[in-house]
Amino acid sequence: MSAAKMQRQRRKLAMAAIAGLVTFLLLAAACYMTRFPTSAAHQPTPTPDPTVVEPMPPQHACQDSPRAEGTSSPGDNLGMRHSKTDTQLPRFSRVVNVGFEDITAEDPARIPEIARRLNSVRATGVSLSIGRLDWVAFPWPAQRDVESSEVTQTGRDYVAEAISAFRCDEQGRPRTIYLNIDTLLGRELERRPSLAGINSEGHPSKNWASISAWKEDGLDTRLVELVSEAVRRYTPDGINVTELMFPSYTFGEDDLENFAKFSERPDWPRSADGTIDSTSEQIYLWRSNAVTSIMKKVAGSLDETGPVLTMDVRSPANGDPRGRPDSGQDYGQLLNVVDRLNIWNFRGIASSNRVSTDELVQRYMKQEPEKYSLEIGLWEGAGSMDSSSVSKELLNAEDHSLLHVSVTPTSLMDDSIWSALEGAWSQVPATRPGAD
């Protein structure tokens, strides 16, 4: 072979090798691009929607629970909703109330400890205090100004975490979950003192808003918004409203205008000495109308597939069968609006409990047992209950075969109190005849 021909052959081999290398590189690049289409750095960042709540990872459903199929986790607004006609609140319950201070506790062992305690006392349900109108225990992007300091510092959804921990007992049976909303205002009255109620001596309250603030300045709407948000997020079995009453701070100028519209009187009822007669029946009727109308608005926001509605009420102060109309809590009126009333048995707060459990049973529970619950409070103060007193009250409730009993709050329950619950509730069957 001539030298020229050999040279041409070598060039052909070199070109073939180069072409093969190029083909290989192109194939490798194509494979790489198929696996990693575009770097994340080049993807446009979507603008977050402040009203959207990111769902939590799916949680395990309880055994024999209506949530067992198609269930979304707490915090996801696509979860199943209960039908009131099919799943009314259990006709028998033993409930422990967990306060805001425990739900948002810094100690990571606190919630697991309460869950263990709930198992030990065989609690059928738990009531979770999720906050007030101006101070809530969950992130609320649409209303950042009402998030509690715990939430703003951590970003945690304490309510969802508590529901996840308490929803099922150790045997996988579902517990009834109530979300408890406190209607007292503290921070809001500091920001907007004009909302504060005024007593008959002209002094403003640090916690109670006026009737006019509720009826005319939108607090009733804010309560409905908070209830609706809680239902949307967590699909609880029940919503409970507490501290909704008007015991004394209802005598400001704005309230006088509201009272005049209701009573068609130009002035407050007066005693012989010219001072306001705060015990007037007209004032009692006005306050009761205000509380009932607020709860009616809340009830109207809960459709037939939503949770049931319960409410805390003061124990009667005398023989008035209406309950506490002096505070605006007429039991009969309220039971036309709510599903059940929790009557306070708070020995440590003298103004809240003046009637014995035996009397409460005879007046109310015996007449409509499914409409009333006895709530035993451990609040500290003169006459507060020790474990012996708590045990006595719990056993008394069992002797009367009360359908509904609760104890509050977990933050005041030491080992002796939990032992009292365990002793009283350990012999109670998981279900009673006719119970759901």
XYZ file of N, CA and C in Angstrom, residues 315-316 343 345 355-369 372-374 393 396-405:
99
model
N -72.564 27.712 87.972
C -73.514 27.015 88.815
C -74.521 28.018 89.366
N -75.772 27.617 89.574
C -76.778 28.546 90.100
C -76.352 29.159 91.428
N -72.130 22.476 83.580
C -72.314 23.285 84.785
C -71.068 23.206 85.642
N -68.702 23.097 88.670
C -68.641 22.730 90.083
C -67.250 23.139 90.554
N -74.146 25.810 94.823
C -75.132 24.741 94.894
C -74.397 23.409 94.877
N -74.812 22.473 95.711
C -74.143 21.180 95.796
C -74.433 20.334 94.565
N -73.602 19.320 94.398
C -73.805 18.401 93.282
C -75.166 17.719 93.382
N -75.562 17.326 94.599
C -76.857 16.683 94.781
C -77.991 17.580 94.298
N -77.899 18.873 94.616
C -78.933 19.808 94.169
C -78.926 19.962 92.654
N -77.730 20.049 92.056
C -77.634 20.159 90.603
C -78.282 18.960 89.924
N -78.029 17.782 90.474
C -78.601 16.570 89.897
C -80.121 16.626 89.942
N -80.668 17.008 91.087
C -82.121 17.026 91.236
C -82.764 18.084 90.343
N -82.117 19.231 90.211
C -82.711 20.328 89.433
C -82.576 20.139 87.929
N -81.429 19.598 87.494
C -81.125 19.627 86.059
C -80.816 18.248 85.473
N -79.778 17.584 85.978
C -79.347 16.336 85.362
C -80.443 15.270 85.390
N -81.179 15.196 86.484
C -82.227 14.186 86.584
C -83.348 14.456 85.595
N -83.591 15.737 85.311
C -84.675 16.104 84.400
C -84.286 15.879 82.941
N -83.091 16.321 82.578
C -82.605 16.170 81.201
C -81.152 15.710 81.236
N -80.907 14.452 81.545
C -79.535 13.968 81.770
C -78.612 14.135 80.583
N -76.988 18.035 80.198
C -76.104 18.676 81.172
C -74.901 17.795 81.484
N -73.782 18.467 81.761
C -72.571 17.791 82.215
C -72.093 18.467 83.490
N -71.544 17.686 84.404
C -70.943 18.230 85.618
C -69.458 18.431 85.372
N -66.403 13.928 94.993
C -67.279 14.462 93.959
C -67.426 13.471 92.798
N -69.554 10.584 93.865
C -70.929 11.064 93.989
C -71.591 11.101 92.608
N -70.836 11.566 91.614
C -71.356 11.596 90.239
C -71.672 10.198 89.753
N -70.805 9.221 90.091
C -71.059 7.842 89.682
C -72.272 7.270 90.412
N -72.437 7.630 91.684
C -73.597 7.151 92.438
C -74.896 7.644 91.813
N -74.839 8.857 91.247
C -76.015 9.427 90.587
C -76.140 8.960 89.133
N -75.181 8.160 88.681
C -75.171 7.655 87.293
C -75.237 8.787 86.274
N -74.473 9.858 86.541
C -74.457 10.978 85.598
C -73.880 10.525 84.268
N -74.483 10.969 83.203
C -74.014 10.580 81.878
C -72.721 11.294 81.503
N -72.586 12.554 81.934
C -71.455 13.366 81.470
C -70.746 14.025 82.652
N -69.447 13.784 82.747
C -68.614 14.361 83.807
C -67.281 14.765 83.196
